[in-house]
Short mmCIF file of C-alpha atoms in Angstrom, two decimals:
data_model
loop_
_atom_site.label_atom_id
_atom_site.label_comp_id
_atom_site.label_asym_id
_atom_site.label_seq_id
_atom_site.Cartn_x
_atom_site.Cartn_y
_atom_site.Cartn_z
CA MET A 211 -6.71 -7.95 -21.57
CA LYS A 212 -7.99 -9.55 -18.38
CA LYS A 213 -10.83 -7.81 -16.50
CA LYS A 214 -9.65 -6.07 -13.35
CA ILE A 215 -11.19 -6.93 -10.00
CA LYS A 216 -13.08 -3.90 -8.69
CA VAL A 217 -12.34 -3.41 -5.00
CA GLY A 218 -14.21 -1.09 -2.66
CA LEU A 219 -11.74 -0.20 0.09
CA ILE A 220 -13.22 1.26 3.27
CA ARG A 221 -11.06 3.42 5.53
CA VAL A 222 -12.47 3.49 9.07
CA VAL A 223 -11.32 7.02 9.73
CA THR A 224 -12.62 10.25 8.23
CA LEU A 225 -9.95 11.62 5.91
CA LEU A 226 -10.33 14.83 3.94
CA GLU A 227 -6.98 14.84 2.15
CA GLU A 228 -7.27 12.84 -1.09
CA ASN A 229 -3.64 11.65 -1.10
CA LEU A 230 -3.94 10.28 2.42
CA LEU A 231 -7.30 8.69 1.65
CA ARG A 232 -5.87 6.86 -1.39
CA THR A 233 -2.66 5.61 0.28
CA HIS A 234 -3.84 2.02 0.77
CA ALA A 235 -5.48 1.86 -2.66
CA ASN A 236 -2.32 3.07 -4.37
CA LEU A 237 -0.20 0.45 -2.57
CA LEU A 238 -2.59 -2.32 -3.53
CA MET A 239 -2.78 -1.29 -7.19
CA LYS A 240 1.00 -0.92 -7.37
CA ASN A 241 1.53 -4.46 -6.07
CA PHE A 242 -1.49 -6.17 -7.65
CA GLU A 243 -2.01 -4.99 -11.21
CA ASN A 244 -5.26 -6.97 -11.52
CA LEU A 245 -6.99 -4.73 -8.94
CA GLU A 246 -8.88 -1.52 -9.55
CA VAL A 247 -9.38 0.04 -6.10
CA GLU A 248 -11.76 2.81 -5.12
CA THR A 249 -11.52 4.19 -1.59
CA LYS A 250 -14.12 5.74 0.67
CA CYS A 251 -13.93 6.62 4.34
CA ILE A 252 -16.64 6.58 6.97
CA PRO A 253 -18.10 9.95 7.98
CA ASP A 254 -17.72 11.81 11.26
CA GLN A 255 -14.85 9.83 12.75
CA PRO A 256 -11.71 11.95 12.32
CA GLU A 257 -9.93 9.92 15.01
CA GLY A 258 -11.07 6.59 13.61
CA ILE A 259 -11.76 3.61 15.85
CA TYR A 260 -9.85 3.41 19.10
CA ASP A 261 -12.21 1.88 21.69
CA ASP A 262 -15.44 -0.09 22.04
CA TYR A 263 -17.65 2.99 21.73
CA THR A 264 -16.04 4.32 18.55
CA GLU A 265 -16.21 0.84 17.04
CA LYS A 266 -19.89 0.54 17.96
CA ILE A 267 -20.77 3.82 16.20
CA ALA A 268 -18.50 3.01 13.24
CA VAL A 269 -19.99 -0.36 12.30
CA PRO A 270 -23.28 0.98 10.85
CA LYS A 271 -21.26 3.55 8.89
CA ILE A 272 -19.01 0.81 7.53
CA VAL A 273 -22.04 -1.25 6.49
CA ASN A 274 -23.56 1.78 4.72
CA VAL A 275 -20.37 2.46 2.76
CA ALA A 276 -20.09 -1.23 1.87
CA ARG A 277 -23.68 -1.24 0.59
CA GLU A 278 -22.88 1.83 -1.55
CA PHE A 279 -19.89 0.03 -3.03
CA GLU A 280 -21.97 -3.06 -3.80
CA LYS A 281 -24.58 -0.91 -5.56
CA GLU A 282 -21.77 0.70 -7.58
CA GLY A 283 -20.73 -2.72 -8.89
CA MET A 284 -17.68 -3.54 -6.81
CA ASP A 285 -16.59 -7.19 -6.88
CA ILE A 286 -15.25 -7.28 -3.33
CA ILE A 287 -14.98 -5.11 -0.19
CA PHE A 288 -11.78 -4.59 1.79
CA ILE A 289 -12.10 -3.07 5.27
CA SER A 290 -8.81 -1.40 6.09
CA CYS A 291 -8.56 -1.93 9.85
CA ALA A 292 -6.69 -4.58 11.83
CA ALA A 293 -9.63 -5.02 14.23
CA ASP A 294 -11.95 -6.07 11.35
CA PRO A 295 -14.84 -3.82 12.44
CA GLY A 296 -18.04 -4.44 10.51
CA VAL A 297 -16.72 -7.45 8.61
CA GLU A 298 -19.26 -9.91 9.98
CA GLU A 299 -22.10 -7.39 9.73
CA CYS A 300 -21.25 -6.66 6.09
CA ARG A 301 -21.02 -10.35 5.25
CA LYS A 302 -24.57 -10.81 6.55
CA VAL A 303 -26.09 -8.18 4.23
CA LEU A 304 -23.90 -8.10 1.11
CA HIS A 305 -23.79 -10.49 -1.81
CA ILE A 306 -20.08 -9.98 -2.50
CA PRO A 307 -17.03 -11.07 -0.48
CA VAL A 308 -15.85 -8.92 2.44
CA ILE A 309 -12.26 -9.12 3.67
CA GLY A 310 -10.94 -7.52 6.84
CA ALA A 311 -7.31 -6.43 7.04
CA GLY A 312 -6.74 -8.04 10.43
CA SER A 313 -7.97 -11.54 9.63
CA ALA A 314 -6.37 -11.45 6.16
CA CYS A 315 -2.99 -10.48 7.58
CA ALA A 316 -3.31 -13.05 10.34
CA ALA A 317 -4.00 -15.78 7.78
CA VAL A 318 -0.96 -14.80 5.73
CA ALA A 319 1.23 -14.58 8.86
CA TYR A 320 0.02 -17.99 9.99
CA SER A 321 0.76 -19.59 6.63
CA VAL A 322 4.24 -18.08 6.48
CA GLY A 323 4.93 -18.78 10.14
CA ALA A 324 3.85 -22.39 9.83
CA GLU A 325 6.53 -22.89 7.15
CA LEU A 326 9.19 -21.43 9.43
CA VAL A 327 8.57 -23.87 12.29
CA TYR A 328 11.31 -26.50 12.36
#
């Protein structure tokens, strides 16, 4: 049996309900059987990130959670936010890959869109 890739998925909103917290992880594991996904959310941001200020205070929290995941032996970090908050900051301090939802989706959309151009 092939070793699963251990993913630390960071939600950039504070979620207390376990089912809601694990929504993204469950979708990923359902569609990519080679992934083992653990989810954590950042603290003290029940409304998530919605402007420059909330992003500014979220980034250090995101970096802290990412560092925790790295210490726990994760192979890769996914940041589940289209704005990619904290991606660059995490890449500067971690020794594992960090992927942001926004840039990842944009890359996929670009590759698919480029094929559709006549």
